[in-house]
C-alpha positions as MATLAB code, in Angstrom:
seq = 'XXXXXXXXXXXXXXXXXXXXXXXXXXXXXXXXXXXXXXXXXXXXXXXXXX';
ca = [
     122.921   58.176  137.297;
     124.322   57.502  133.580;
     122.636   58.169  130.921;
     123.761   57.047  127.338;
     122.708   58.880  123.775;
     121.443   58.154  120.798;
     125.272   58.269  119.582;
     126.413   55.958  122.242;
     127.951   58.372  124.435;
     127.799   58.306  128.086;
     126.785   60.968  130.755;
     127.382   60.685  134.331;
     125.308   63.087  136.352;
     124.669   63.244  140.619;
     122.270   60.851  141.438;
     120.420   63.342  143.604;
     119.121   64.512  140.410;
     115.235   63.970  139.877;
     113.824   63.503  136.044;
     112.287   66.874  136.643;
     115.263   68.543  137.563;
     116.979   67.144  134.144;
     114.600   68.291  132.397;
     114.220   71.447  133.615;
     118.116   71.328  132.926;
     116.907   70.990  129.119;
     118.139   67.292  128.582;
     115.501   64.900  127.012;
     114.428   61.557  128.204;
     113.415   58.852  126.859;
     112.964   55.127  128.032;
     113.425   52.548  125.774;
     114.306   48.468  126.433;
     117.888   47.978  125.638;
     117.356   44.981  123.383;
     115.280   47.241  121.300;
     115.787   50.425  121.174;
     113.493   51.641  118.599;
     110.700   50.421  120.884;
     110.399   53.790  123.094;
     108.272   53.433  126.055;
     108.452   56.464  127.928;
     109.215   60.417  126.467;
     109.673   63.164  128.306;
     111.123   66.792  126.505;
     111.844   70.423  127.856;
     109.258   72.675  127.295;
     109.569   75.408  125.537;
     109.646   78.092  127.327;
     109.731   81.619  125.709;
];
């Protein structure tokens, strides 16, 4: 699974991984066409978790 930033920077991670598990691993997702990136579709962030 690679996922790239907002900066342009890559990260490789095991494929086994579900979206839960990332963010349960704090990382924030958000799904977005490539052509048009400021068109987000899909947002999913940590909670916070005292």
């Amino acid at each position: 699974m690679r996922f790239t930033n907002e900066n342009g920077e890559v990260m490789n991670l095991a494929d086994g991984l579900t979206l839960h598990e990332l963010l349960d691993m704090g990382v924030s997702i958000s799904v977005c066409e490539e052509t048009d990136p400021d068109q987000q579709i899909w947002l999913a962030e940590p909670e916070d978790n005292p």
